[in-house]
PDB file of C-alpha atoms in Angstrom:
ATOM      1  CA  UNK A1134      14.310  10.621   7.759  1.00 49.00           C
ATOM      2  CA  UNK A1135      16.770  13.457   7.161  1.00 50.00           C
ATOM      3  CA  UNK A1136      18.126  14.039   3.689  1.00 54.00           C
ATOM      4  CA  UNK A1137      21.449  12.487   2.840  1.00 62.00           C
ATOM      5  CA  UNK A1138      24.313  14.966   2.817  1.00 60.00           C
ATOM      6  CA  UNK A1139      26.875  14.519   0.064  1.00 66.00           C
ATOM      7  CA  UNK A1140      29.596  17.132  -0.134  1.00 64.00           C
ATOM      8  CA  UNK A1141      30.598  18.657  -3.424  1.00 58.00           C
ATOM      9  CA  UNK A1142      33.052  21.545  -3.849  1.00 53.00           C
ATOM     10  CA  UNK A1143      30.339  24.236  -3.840  1.00 47.00           C
ATOM     11  CA  UNK A1144      29.147  23.419  -0.335  1.00 46.00           C
ATOM     12  CA  UNK A1145      32.507  23.950   1.339  1.00 47.00           C
ATOM     13  CA  UNK A1146      32.042  25.048   4.960  1.00 49.00           C
ATOM     14  CA  UNK A1147      33.322  28.571   5.585  1.00 48.00           C
ATOM     15  CA  UNK A1148      35.991  28.839   8.270  1.00 49.00           C
ATOM     16  CA  UNK A1149      35.757  31.877  10.527  1.00 48.00           C
ATOM     17  CA  UNK A1150      39.032  33.597  11.301  1.00 55.00           C
ATOM     18  CA  UNK A1151      38.593  33.056  15.061  1.00 70.00           C
ATOM     19  CA  UNK A1152      38.169  29.297  14.715  1.00 80.00           C
ATOM     20  CA  UNK A1153      39.972  27.458  17.541  1.00 90.00           C
ATOM     21  CA  UNK A1154      42.929  25.268  16.630  1.00 92.00           C
ATOM     22  CA  UNK A1155      42.056  21.579  16.409  1.00 94.00           C
ATOM     23  CA  UNK A1156      44.265  18.515  16.506  1.00 91.00           C
ATOM     24  CA  UNK A1157      43.425  14.850  16.489  1.00 90.00           C
ATOM     25  CA  UNK A1158      43.536  11.448  14.890  1.00 88.00           C
ATOM     26  CA  UNK A1159      41.679   9.971  11.957  1.00 91.00           C
ATOM     27  CA  UNK A1160      41.963   6.519  10.517  1.00 88.00           C
ATOM     28  CA  UNK A1161      40.899   5.171   7.170  1.00 89.00           C
ATOM     29  CA  UNK A1162      39.362   1.747   7.047  1.00 86.00           C
ATOM     30  CA  UNK A1163      38.115  -0.324   4.162  1.00 86.00           C
ATOM     31  CA  UNK A1164      38.678  -3.520   2.283  1.00 81.00           C
ATOM     32  CA  UNK A1165      42.200  -4.164   1.022  1.00 74.00           C
ATOM     33  CA  UNK A1166      42.748  -2.058  -2.064  1.00 79.00           C
ATOM     34  CA  UNK A1167      40.004   0.448  -1.240  1.00 85.00           C
ATOM     35  CA  UNK A1168      42.532   3.269  -1.756  1.00 84.00           C
ATOM     36  CA  UNK A1169      43.413   3.998   1.885  1.00 82.00           C
ATOM     37  CA  UNK A1170      47.159   4.447   1.482  1.00 78.00           C
ATOM     38  CA  UNK A1171      46.847   6.416  -1.764  1.00 82.00           C
ATOM     39  CA  UNK A1172      44.417   8.740  -0.003  1.00 87.00           C
ATOM     40  CA  UNK A1173      46.784   9.137   2.968  1.00 84.00           C
ATOM     41  CA  UNK A1174      49.591  10.081   0.586  1.00 80.00           C
ATOM     42  CA  UNK A1175      47.386  12.549  -1.318  1.00 85.00           C
ATOM     43  CA  UNK A1176      46.306  14.282   1.907  1.00 87.00           C
ATOM     44  CA  UNK A1177      49.807  14.491   3.321  1.00 82.00           C
ATOM     45  CA  UNK A1178      51.278  15.355  -0.073  1.00 76.00           C
ATOM     46  CA  UNK A1179      54.172  12.958   0.236  1.00 61.00           C
ATOM     47  CA  UNK A1180      54.586   9.216   0.045  1.00 57.00           C
ATOM     48  CA  UNK A1181      54.417   7.920   3.607  1.00 59.00           C
ATOM     49  CA  UNK A1182      52.122   4.925   3.630  1.00 53.00           C
ATOM     50  CA  UNK A1183      52.923   1.951   1.457  1.00 50.00           C
ATOM     51  CA  UNK A1184      50.717   1.567  -1.594  1.00 50.00           C
ATOM     52  CA  UNK A1185      50.578  -1.808  -3.303  1.00 47.00           C
ATOM     53  CA  UNK A1186      47.947  -3.665  -5.240  1.00 47.00           C
ATOM     54  CA  UNK A1187      47.762  -6.399  -2.717  1.00 46.00           C
ATOM     55  CA  UNK A1188      45.997  -6.851   0.603  1.00 45.00           C
ATOM     56  CA  UNK A1189      47.816  -6.692   3.930  1.00 44.00           C
ATOM     57  CA  UNK A1190      50.779  -4.596   2.897  1.00 43.00           C
ATOM     58  CA  UNK A1191      50.262  -2.011   5.626  1.00 43.00           C
ATOM     59  CA  UNK A1192      50.985  -3.894   8.801  1.00 45.00           C
ATOM     60  CA  UNK A1193      52.283  -1.134  10.982  1.00 45.00           C
ATOM     61  CA  UNK A1194      50.406   1.927  12.061  1.00 59.00           C
ATOM     62  CA  UNK A1195      51.872   4.469   9.666  1.00 49.00           C
ATOM     63  CA  UNK A1196      50.791   7.988  10.512  1.00 62.00           C
ATOM     64  CA  UNK A1197      50.754  10.764   7.981  1.00 79.00           C
ATOM     65  CA  UNK A1198      50.344  14.274   9.330  1.00 83.00           C
ATOM     66  CA  UNK A1199      48.396  17.047   7.605  1.00 86.00           C
ATOM     67  CA  UNK A1200      49.589  20.447   8.870  1.00 84.00           C
ATOM     68  CA  UNK A1201      47.267  23.431   8.513  1.00 86.00           C
ATOM     69  CA  UNK A1202      47.373  26.847  10.178  1.00 87.00           C
ATOM     70  CA  UNK A1203      44.158  26.053  12.066  1.00 89.00           C
ATOM     71  CA  UNK A1204      44.545  22.327  12.580  1.00 91.00           C
ATOM     72  CA  UNK A1205      46.662  19.230  12.628  1.00 89.00           C
ATOM     73  CA  UNK A1206      45.172  16.025  11.298  1.00 90.00           C
ATOM     74  CA  UNK A1207      47.096  12.873  12.140  1.00 85.00           C
ATOM     75  CA  UNK A1208      46.272   9.905   9.953  1.00 85.00           C
ATOM     76  CA  UNK A1209      46.605   6.471  11.456  1.00 76.00           C
ATOM     77  CA  UNK A1210      46.719   3.734   8.887  1.00 64.00           C
ATOM     78  CA  UNK A1211      45.384   0.523  10.386  1.00 65.00           C
ATOM     79  CA  UNK A1212      45.896  -2.823   8.695  1.00 59.00           C
ATOM     80  CA  UNK A1213      42.811  -4.009   6.815  1.00 59.00           C
ATOM     81  CA  UNK A1214      40.273  -5.843   8.921  1.00 61.00           C
ATOM     82  CA  UNK A1215      39.639  -9.337   7.601  1.00 62.00           C
ATOM     83  CA  UNK A1216      38.452 -12.698   8.821  1.00 63.00           C
ATOM     84  CA  UNK A1217      41.539 -14.060  10.582  1.00 65.00           C
ATOM     85  CA  UNK A1218      42.975 -17.396   9.458  1.00 70.00           C
ATOM     86  CA  UNK A1219      46.288 -17.252  11.233  1.00 72.00           C
ATOM     87  CA  UNK A1220      47.706 -15.927  14.466  1.00 72.00           C
ATOM     88  CA  UNK A1221      48.997 -12.924  12.504  1.00 69.00           C
ATOM     89  CA  UNK A1222      45.471 -12.268  11.199  1.00 69.00           C
ATOM     90  CA  UNK A1223      44.065 -12.420  14.726  1.00 74.00           C
ATOM     91  CA  UNK A1224      46.704 -10.031  16.021  1.00 71.00           C
ATOM     92  CA  UNK A1225      46.061  -7.586  13.170  1.00 69.00           C
ATOM     93  CA  UNK A1226      42.336  -7.533  13.896  1.00 72.00           C
ATOM     94  CA  UNK A1227      42.960  -6.780  17.571  1.00 74.00           C
ATOM     95  CA  UNK A1228      45.174  -3.846  16.580  1.00 70.00           C
ATOM     96  CA  UNK A1229      42.423  -2.592  14.261  1.00 71.00           C
ATOM     97  CA  UNK A1230      39.699  -2.587  16.902  1.00 73.00           C
ATOM     98  CA  UNK A1231      41.808  -0.839  19.524  1.00 74.00           C
ATOM     99  CA  UNK A1232      42.803   1.809  16.985  1.00 74.00           C
ATOM    100  CA  UNK A1233      39.200   2.457  15.975  1.00 77.00           C
ATOM    101  CA  UNK A1234      38.154   3.024  19.542  1.00 77.00           C
ATOM    102  CA  UNK A1235      40.976   5.513  20.127  1.00 80.00           C
ATOM    103  CA  UNK A1236      40.731   7.818  17.098  1.00 87.00           C
ATOM    104  CA  UNK A1237      38.571  10.957  16.785  1.00 92.00           C
ATOM    105  CA  UNK A1238      37.070  10.139  13.395  1.00 94.00           C
ATOM    106  CA  UNK A1239      36.927   7.092  11.125  1.00 93.00           C
ATOM    107  CA  UNK A1240      36.884   7.369   7.335  1.00 94.00           C
ATOM    108  CA  UNK A1241      35.418   4.282   5.657  1.00 94.00           C
ATOM    109  CA  UNK A1242      36.864   4.010   2.133  1.00 93.00           C
ATOM    110  CA  UNK A1243      34.639   2.400  -0.482  1.00 95.00           C
ATOM    111  CA  UNK A1244      35.797   2.302  -4.100  1.00 94.00           C
ATOM    112  CA  UNK A1245      33.316   3.903  -6.526  1.00 95.00           C
ATOM    113  CA  UNK A1246      33.996   1.246  -9.140  1.00 94.00           C
ATOM    114  CA  UNK A1247      33.005  -1.805  -7.068  1.00 94.00           C
ATOM    115  CA  UNK A1248      29.549  -2.623  -5.755  1.00 94.00           C
ATOM    116  CA  UNK A1249      29.244  -2.988  -1.964  1.00 95.00           C
ATOM    117  CA  UNK A1250      30.128  -6.554  -1.064  1.00 92.00           C
ATOM    118  CA  UNK A1251      30.243  -8.850   1.975  1.00 89.00           C
ATOM    119  CA  UNK A1252      33.678  -7.476   2.935  1.00 85.00           C
ATOM    120  CA  UNK A1253      32.272  -3.941   3.146  1.00 91.00           C
ATOM    121  CA  UNK A1254      29.291  -5.125   5.184  1.00 92.00           C
ATOM    122  CA  UNK A1255      31.612  -6.991   7.544  1.00 87.00           C
ATOM    123  CA  UNK A1256      33.543  -3.768   8.213  1.00 88.00           C
ATOM    124  CA  UNK A1257      30.409  -1.588   8.405  1.00 92.00           C
ATOM    125  CA  UNK A1258      28.931  -3.935  11.031  1.00 90.00           C
ATOM    126  CA  UNK A1259      32.107  -3.598  13.079  1.00 86.00           C
ATOM    127  CA  UNK A1260      31.930   0.187  12.682  1.00 90.00           C
ATOM    128  CA  UNK A1261      28.315   0.239  13.849  1.00 91.00           C
ATOM    129  CA  UNK A1262      29.433  -1.292  17.145  1.00 85.00           C
ATOM    130  CA  UNK A1263      31.824   1.620  17.790  1.00 84.00           C
ATOM    131  CA  UNK A1264      29.200   4.095  18.902  1.00 84.00           C
ATOM    132  CA  UNK A1265      30.985   7.294  19.915  1.00 86.00           C
ATOM    133  CA  UNK A1266      33.364   7.852  17.012  1.00 90.00           C
ATOM    134  CA  UNK A1267      31.960   9.865  14.045  1.00 94.00           C
ATOM    135  CA  UNK A1268      32.190   7.987  10.750  1.00 95.00           C
ATOM    136  CA  UNK A1269      32.670   9.516   7.306  1.00 96.00           C
ATOM    137  CA  UNK A1270      32.042   7.447   4.181  1.00 97.00           C
ATOM    138  CA  UNK A1271      34.704   8.225   1.572  1.00 96.00           C
ATOM    139  CA  UNK A1272      33.904   7.080  -1.942  1.00 96.00           C
ATOM    140  CA  UNK A1273      37.325   6.613  -3.548  1.00 94.00           C
ATOM    141  CA  UNK A1274      38.488   6.182  -7.153  1.00 93.00           C
ATOM    142  CA  UNK A1275      35.700   8.406  -8.523  1.00 94.00           C
ATOM    143  CA  UNK A1276      37.841   9.044 -11.624  1.00 93.00           C
ATOM    144  CA  UNK A1277      37.047   5.468 -12.713  1.00 93.00           C
ATOM    145  CA  UNK A1278      33.241   5.802 -12.955  1.00 94.00           C
ATOM    146  CA  UNK A1279      30.547   7.917 -14.605  1.00 95.00           C
ATOM    147  CA  UNK A1280      28.194  10.125 -12.597  1.00 94.00           C
ATOM    148  CA  UNK A1281      25.295   7.635 -12.700  1.00 96.00           C
ATOM    149  CA  UNK A1282      27.402   4.839 -11.180  1.00 95.00           C
ATOM    150  CA  UNK A1283      28.711   7.263  -8.572  1.00 96.00           C
ATOM    151  CA  UNK A1284      25.186   8.389  -7.632  1.00 96.00           C
ATOM    152  CA  UNK A1285      24.073   4.760  -7.215  1.00 96.00           C
ATOM    153  CA  UNK A1286      27.070   4.051  -4.981  1.00 96.00           C
ATOM    154  CA  UNK A1287      26.338   7.114  -2.808  1.00 96.00           C
ATOM    155  CA  UNK A1288      22.740   5.977  -2.307  1.00 96.00           C
ATOM    156  CA  UNK A1289      23.829   2.402  -1.506  1.00 96.00           C
ATOM    157  CA  UNK A1290      26.277   3.679   1.118  1.00 96.00           C
ATOM    158  CA  UNK A1291      23.651   5.915   2.685  1.00 96.00           C
ATOM    159  CA  UNK A1292      21.326   2.874   2.864  1.00 96.00           C
ATOM    160  CA  UNK A1293      24.031   0.714   4.408  1.00 96.00           C
ATOM    161  CA  UNK A1294      24.334   3.131   7.350  1.00 95.00           C
ATOM    162  CA  UNK A1295      20.549   3.207   7.826  1.00 95.00           C
ATOM    163  CA  UNK A1296      20.333  -0.613   7.742  1.00 95.00           C
ATOM    164  CA  UNK A1297      22.928  -0.859  10.488  1.00 94.00           C
ATOM    165  CA  UNK A1298      21.331   1.904  12.531  1.00 93.00           C
ATOM    166  CA  UNK A1299      23.864   4.705  12.267  1.00 93.00           C
ATOM    167  CA  UNK A1300      24.168   7.995  10.392  1.00 92.00           C
ATOM    168  CA  UNK A1301      27.289   8.886   8.378  1.00 96.00           C
ATOM    169  CA  UNK A1302      28.686  12.248   9.512  1.00 95.00           C
ATOM    170  CA  UNK A1303      29.435  12.915   5.818  1.00 95.00           C
ATOM    171  CA  UNK A1304      29.556  11.042   2.516  1.00 95.00           C
ATOM    172  CA  UNK A1305      32.374  12.402   0.364  1.00 95.00           C
ATOM    173  CA  UNK A1306      33.354  11.335  -3.159  1.00 95.00           C
ATOM    174  CA  UNK A1307      37.091  11.760  -3.859  1.00 94.00           C
ATOM    175  CA  UNK A1308      39.745  10.810  -6.358  1.00 91.00           C
ATOM    176  CA  UNK A1309      43.194  10.770  -4.785  1.00 86.00           C
ATOM    177  CA  UNK A1310      44.764   9.975  -8.153  1.00 81.00           C
ATOM    178  CA  UNK A1311      43.104  12.900  -9.947  1.00 83.00           C
ATOM    179  CA  UNK A1312      43.452  15.087  -6.822  1.00 83.00           C
ATOM    180  CA  UNK A1313      39.707  15.789  -6.723  1.00 88.00           C
ATOM    181  CA  UNK A1314      38.053  16.808  -3.443  1.00 90.00           C
ATOM    182  CA  UNK A1315      41.056  15.732  -1.368  1.00 90.00           C
ATOM    183  CA  UNK A1316      41.315  19.182   0.237  1.00 90.00           C
ATOM    184  CA  UNK A1317      37.571  19.153   0.838  1.00 92.00           C
ATOM    185  CA  UNK A1318      37.895  15.839   2.652  1.00 93.00           C
ATOM    186  CA  UNK A1319      40.428  17.401   5.042  1.00 92.00           C
ATOM    187  CA  UNK A1320      38.035  20.365   5.529  1.00 92.00           C
ATOM    188  CA  UNK A1321      35.332  17.922   6.605  1.00 94.00           C
ATOM    189  CA  UNK A1322      37.537  15.763   8.843  1.00 95.00           C
ATOM    190  CA  UNK A1323      39.011  18.705  10.770  1.00 94.00           C
ATOM    191  CA  UNK A1324      35.796  20.001  12.437  1.00 94.00           C
ATOM    192  CA  UNK A1325      35.342  16.515  13.915  1.00 95.00           C
ATOM    193  CA  UNK A1326      38.656  16.777  15.794  1.00 95.00           C
ATOM    194  CA  UNK A1327      38.897  18.038  19.366  1.00 94.00           C
ATOM    195  CA  UNK A1328      40.169  21.554  20.027  1.00 94.00           C
ATOM    196  CA  UNK A1329      43.783  21.720  21.109  1.00 91.00           C
ATOM    197  CA  UNK A1330      47.351  22.618  20.169  1.00 89.00           C
ATOM    198  CA  UNK A1331      49.381  20.778  17.514  1.00 85.00           C
ATOM    199  CA  UNK A1332      50.611  17.381  18.725  1.00 80.00           C
ATOM    200  CA  UNK A1333      53.613  17.122  16.400  1.00 75.00           C
ATOM    201  CA  UNK A1334      56.252  19.633  15.283  1.00 71.00           C
ATOM    202  CA  UNK A1335      55.616  21.358  11.957  1.00 69.00           C
ATOM    203  CA  UNK A1336      58.180  19.432   9.907  1.00 65.00           C
ATOM    204  CA  UNK A1337      56.951  15.954  10.814  1.00 64.00           C
ATOM    205  CA  UNK A1338      55.099  14.037   8.145  1.00 61.00           C
ATOM    206  CA  UNK A1339      55.065  10.751   9.962  1.00 59.00           C
ATOM    207  CA  UNK A1340      56.161   9.572  13.403  1.00 54.00           C
ATOM    208  CA  UNK A1341      56.905   6.087  12.125  1.00 59.00           C
ATOM    209  CA  UNK A1342      60.504   5.209  12.962  1.00 66.00           C
ATOM    210  CA  UNK A1343      62.567   5.501   9.786  1.00 75.00           C
ATOM    211  CA  UNK A1344      63.657   1.900  10.086  1.00 78.00           C
ATOM    212  CA  UNK A1345      60.092   0.631   9.807  1.00 79.00           C
ATOM    213  CA  UNK A1346      59.345   2.859   6.832  1.00 82.00           C
ATOM    214  CA  UNK A1347      62.515   1.650   5.117  1.00 88.00           C
ATOM    215  CA  UNK A1348      61.602  -1.969   5.835  1.00 88.00           C
ATOM    216  CA  UNK A1349      58.189  -1.314   4.265  1.00 86.00           C
ATOM    217  CA  UNK A1350      59.761   0.183   1.120  1.00 88.00           C
ATOM    218  CA  UNK A1351      62.023  -2.856   0.746  1.00 91.00           C
ATOM    219  CA  UNK A1352      59.094  -5.201   1.329  1.00 89.00           C
ATOM    220  CA  UNK A1353      57.040  -3.396  -1.288  1.00 86.00           C
ATOM    221  CA  UNK A1354      59.853  -3.676  -3.839  1.00 89.00           C
ATOM    222  CA  UNK A1355      60.402  -7.358  -2.967  1.00 89.00           C
ATOM    223  CA  UNK A1356      56.720  -8.145  -3.525  1.00 86.00           C
ATOM    224  CA  UNK A1357      56.629  -6.501  -6.935  1.00 84.00           C
ATOM    225  CA  UNK A1358      56.183  -9.173  -9.568  1.00 74.00           C
ATOM    226  CA  UNK A1359      56.033 -12.154  -7.181  1.00 78.00           C
ATOM    227  CA  UNK A1360      52.759 -11.386  -5.413  1.00 69.00           C
ATOM    228  CA  UNK A1361      51.040 -14.511  -6.682  1.00 71.00           C
ATOM    229  CA  UNK A1362      53.808 -16.810  -5.523  1.00 72.00           C
ATOM    230  CA  UNK A1363      54.563 -15.182  -2.168  1.00 70.00           C
ATOM    231  CA  UNK A1364      51.624 -12.991  -1.234  1.00 61.00           C
ATOM    232  CA  UNK A1365      52.213 -12.596   2.502  1.00 67.00           C
ATOM    233  CA  UNK A1366      55.304 -14.637   3.192  1.00 75.00           C
ATOM    234  CA  UNK A1367      57.731 -11.739   3.231  1.00 83.00           C
ATOM    235  CA  UNK A1368      58.827  -9.762   6.271  1.00 84.00           C
ATOM    236  CA  UNK A1369      61.689  -7.277   6.250  1.00 86.00           C
ATOM    237  CA  UNK A1370      63.808  -6.252   9.207  1.00 82.00           C
ATOM    238  CA  UNK A1371      66.311  -3.409   9.023  1.00 82.00           C
ATOM    239  CA  UNK A1372      69.117  -4.652  11.251  1.00 79.00           C
ATOM    240  CA  UNK A1373      71.162  -1.486  11.307  1.00 79.00           C
ATOM    241  CA  UNK A1374      71.583   1.955   9.782  1.00 80.00           C
ATOM    242  CA  UNK A1375      74.974   3.560  10.198  1.00 79.00           C
ATOM    243  CA  UNK A1376      76.580   6.601   8.590  1.00 81.00           C
ATOM    244  CA  UNK A1377      79.712   5.428   6.711  1.00 83.00           C
ATOM    245  CA  UNK A1378      82.793   6.558   8.573  1.00 82.00           C
ATOM    246  CA  UNK A1379      85.554   8.660   6.978  1.00 82.00           C
ATOM    247  CA  UNK A1380      83.144  10.400   4.577  1.00 80.00           C
ATOM    248  CA  UNK A1381      83.338  14.193   4.176  1.00 79.00           C
ATOM    249  CA  UNK A1382      80.356  16.056   5.668  1.00 75.00           C
ATOM    250  CA  UNK A1383      79.125  17.160   2.233  1.00 78.00           C
ATOM    251  CA  UNK A1384      79.218  13.581   0.850  1.00 83.00           C
ATOM    252  CA  UNK A1385      77.600  11.404   3.505  1.00 83.00           C
ATOM    253  CA  UNK A1386      76.674   7.784   2.877  1.00 86.00           C
ATOM    254  CA  UNK A1387      74.291   5.742   4.969  1.00 86.00           C
ATOM    255  CA  UNK A1388      74.884   1.998   5.241  1.00 88.00           C
ATOM    256  CA  UNK A1389      71.654   0.050   5.653  1.00 90.00           C
ATOM    257  CA  UNK A1390      71.721  -3.675   6.398  1.00 89.00           C
ATOM    258  CA  UNK A1391      68.410  -5.448   5.993  1.00 90.00           C
ATOM    259  CA  UNK A1392      67.100  -9.011   5.999  1.00 89.00           C
ATOM    260  CA  UNK A1393      64.247 -10.209   3.837  1.00 89.00           C
ATOM    261  CA  UNK A1394      62.609 -13.100   5.690  1.00 87.00           C
ATOM    262  CA  UNK A1395      60.655 -15.765   3.843  1.00 85.00           C
ATOM    263  CA  UNK A1396      58.868 -18.829   5.213  1.00 84.00           C
ATOM    264  CA  UNK A1397      60.334 -21.675   3.162  1.00 85.00           C
ATOM    265  CA  UNK A1398      63.679 -22.453   1.525  1.00 85.00           C
ATOM    266  CA  UNK A1399      61.863 -23.031  -1.807  1.00 85.00           C
ATOM    267  CA  UNK A1400      60.912 -19.351  -1.838  1.00 86.00           C
ATOM    268  CA  UNK A1401      64.511 -18.233  -1.730  1.00 87.00           C
ATOM    269  CA  UNK A1402      65.056 -18.762  -5.449  1.00 87.00           C
ATOM    270  CA  UNK A1403      61.945 -16.754  -6.287  1.00 87.00           C
ATOM    271  CA  UNK A1404      63.156 -13.717  -4.356  1.00 87.00           C
ATOM    272  CA  UNK A1405      66.788 -13.927  -5.459  1.00 89.00           C
ATOM    273  CA  UNK A1406      66.021 -14.741  -9.118  1.00 89.00           C
ATOM    274  CA  UNK A1407      68.362 -16.196 -11.745  1.00 90.00           C
ATOM    275  CA  UNK A1408      71.972 -15.245 -10.866  1.00 91.00           C
ATOM    276  CA  UNK A1409      70.647 -12.871  -8.201  1.00 89.00           C
ATOM    277  CA  UNK A1410      69.028 -10.583 -10.806  1.00 91.00           C
ATOM    278  CA  UNK A1411      65.719 -10.219  -8.997  1.00 90.00           C
ATOM    279  CA  UNK A1412      67.244  -9.307  -5.626  1.00 91.00           C
ATOM    280  CA  UNK A1413      69.485  -6.811  -7.399  1.00 93.00           C
ATOM    281  CA  UNK A1414      66.398  -5.118  -8.896  1.00 92.00           C
ATOM    282  CA  UNK A1415      64.734  -5.062  -5.480  1.00 92.00           C
ATOM    283  CA  UNK A1416      67.863  -3.414  -4.087  1.00 93.00           C
ATOM    284  CA  UNK A1417      68.014  -0.761  -6.805  1.00 93.00           C
ATOM    285  CA  UNK A1418      64.319   0.096  -6.618  1.00 92.00           C
ATOM    286  CA  UNK A1419      64.095   0.290  -2.835  1.00 92.00           C
ATOM    287  CA  UNK A1420      67.392   2.160  -2.573  1.00 92.00           C
ATOM    288  CA  UNK A1421      66.061   4.933  -4.830  1.00 91.00           C
ATOM    289  CA  UNK A1422      62.925   5.246  -2.700  1.00 88.00           C
ATOM    290  CA  UNK A1423      64.881   5.199   0.562  1.00 87.00           C
ATOM    291  CA  UNK A1424      67.199   7.914  -0.756  1.00 86.00           C
ATOM    292  CA  UNK A1425      64.174  10.002  -1.709  1.00 81.00           C
ATOM    293  CA  UNK A1426      62.684   9.454   1.738  1.00 78.00           C
ATOM    294  CA  UNK A1427      65.839  10.264   3.709  1.00 78.00           C
ATOM    295  CA  UNK A1428      67.361  12.764   1.298  1.00 78.00           C
ATOM    296  CA  UNK A1429      70.784  11.134   1.571  1.00 81.00           C
ATOM    297  CA  UNK A1430      72.782   8.609  -0.513  1.00 88.00           C
ATOM    298  CA  UNK A1431      72.405   5.051   0.738  1.00 91.00           C
ATOM    299  CA  UNK A1432      74.346   1.816   0.446  1.00 93.00           C
ATOM    300  CA  UNK A1433      71.812  -0.981   0.826  1.00 94.00           C
ATOM    301  CA  UNK A1434      72.941  -4.442   1.837  1.00 92.00           C
ATOM    302  CA  UNK A1435      70.158  -7.038   1.425  1.00 93.00           C
ATOM    303  CA  UNK A1436      70.168 -10.651   2.579  1.00 90.00           C
ATOM    304  CA  UNK A1437      67.461 -13.269   2.237  1.00 90.00           C
ATOM    305  CA  UNK A1438      66.831 -15.530   5.251  1.00 87.00           C
ATOM    306  CA  UNK A1439      64.372 -18.326   5.912  1.00 86.00           C
ATOM    307  CA  UNK A1440      62.278 -17.978   9.094  1.00 81.00           C
ATOM    308  CA  UNK A1441      60.171 -21.115   9.049  1.00 77.00           C
ATOM    309  CA  UNK A1442      56.399 -20.461   9.039  1.00 73.00           C
ATOM    310  CA  UNK A1443      56.865 -17.107  10.762  1.00 70.00           C
ATOM    311  CA  UNK A1444      53.203 -16.124  10.330  1.00 70.00           C
ATOM    312  CA  UNK A1445      52.104 -18.850  12.736  1.00 73.00           C
ATOM    313  CA  UNK A1446      54.867 -18.624  15.301  1.00 73.00           C
ATOM    314  CA  UNK A1447      54.368 -16.124  18.170  1.00 69.00           C
ATOM    315  CA  UNK A1448      58.088 -15.923  18.942  1.00 70.00           C
ATOM    316  CA  UNK A1449      59.020 -15.122  15.333  1.00 69.00           C
ATOM    317  CA  UNK A1450      56.140 -12.626  15.080  1.00 67.00           C
ATOM    318  CA  UNK A1451      57.509 -10.750  18.095  1.00 67.00           C
ATOM    319  CA  UNK A1452      61.005 -10.770  16.668  1.00 66.00           C
ATOM    320  CA  UNK A1453      59.720  -9.404  13.341  1.00 66.00           C
ATOM    321  CA  UNK A1454      57.928  -6.595  15.124  1.00 64.00           C
ATOM    322  CA  UNK A1455      54.311  -7.774  15.197  1.00 59.00           C
TER     323      UNK A1455
END
């Protein structure tokens, strides 16, 4: 069998000056918390995907775009694939499989600090069934382990591919947090893209409608500190975004009205907190992030509403954008 190829900085491929321009789509897959969103943000250089220490926070396909003179790499962030228990879970898995079949390259993220488990095997098996798309194994969080542990993980990942009858196009160790090998990863993803002109204008970092990104920022802030009590029972819908009238051009203000939906009335108190303190914190935190994202002052109006058992109700799911 051929030797396993692991890329380290010294073996960087040399780009010839006449290289054709490439553009295409990559998606990162992996168990919840495998570092997919953090990696997306490190590659794009700006916070676009939602990072949170809790599974299933990325529900929408958030795309980050890496612009280079010779290439454009568009990152599609699929929700984590998991064994579905609800209608929402089923729907998420369908989205995942269609996305995988449509992208040009798949990066499978496996944390360096956790041994391969059943969840990884479940995903790898699914990947093995998608024959045409090249697959790169990305060993994330390398800053958390020593070189011996890392070497063992690289060998285990190589084996996993062989067991399932496919060859990894590359195996790349990275640390998004320490910024190690992130550029190299882009160098390795780009040659796997088809030749062609840029698909998005230079300034775009994401094509996700602003409203959805804002809803995600609010949802992330709302989940902070109450994950154990309400892990997945929060959905956020931005009802409207309007520039405040009668403001001078140099002092604009954007009014954003958003609803935080929960499943049961008993959860309302958890989100709002004593005397509304918790909701106020959520408002302050998400407002700062929204202002950073949009580059404009924002007035954020948040309301909590109960949408009974929305995860199991197709009509509510549609209304909440799933």
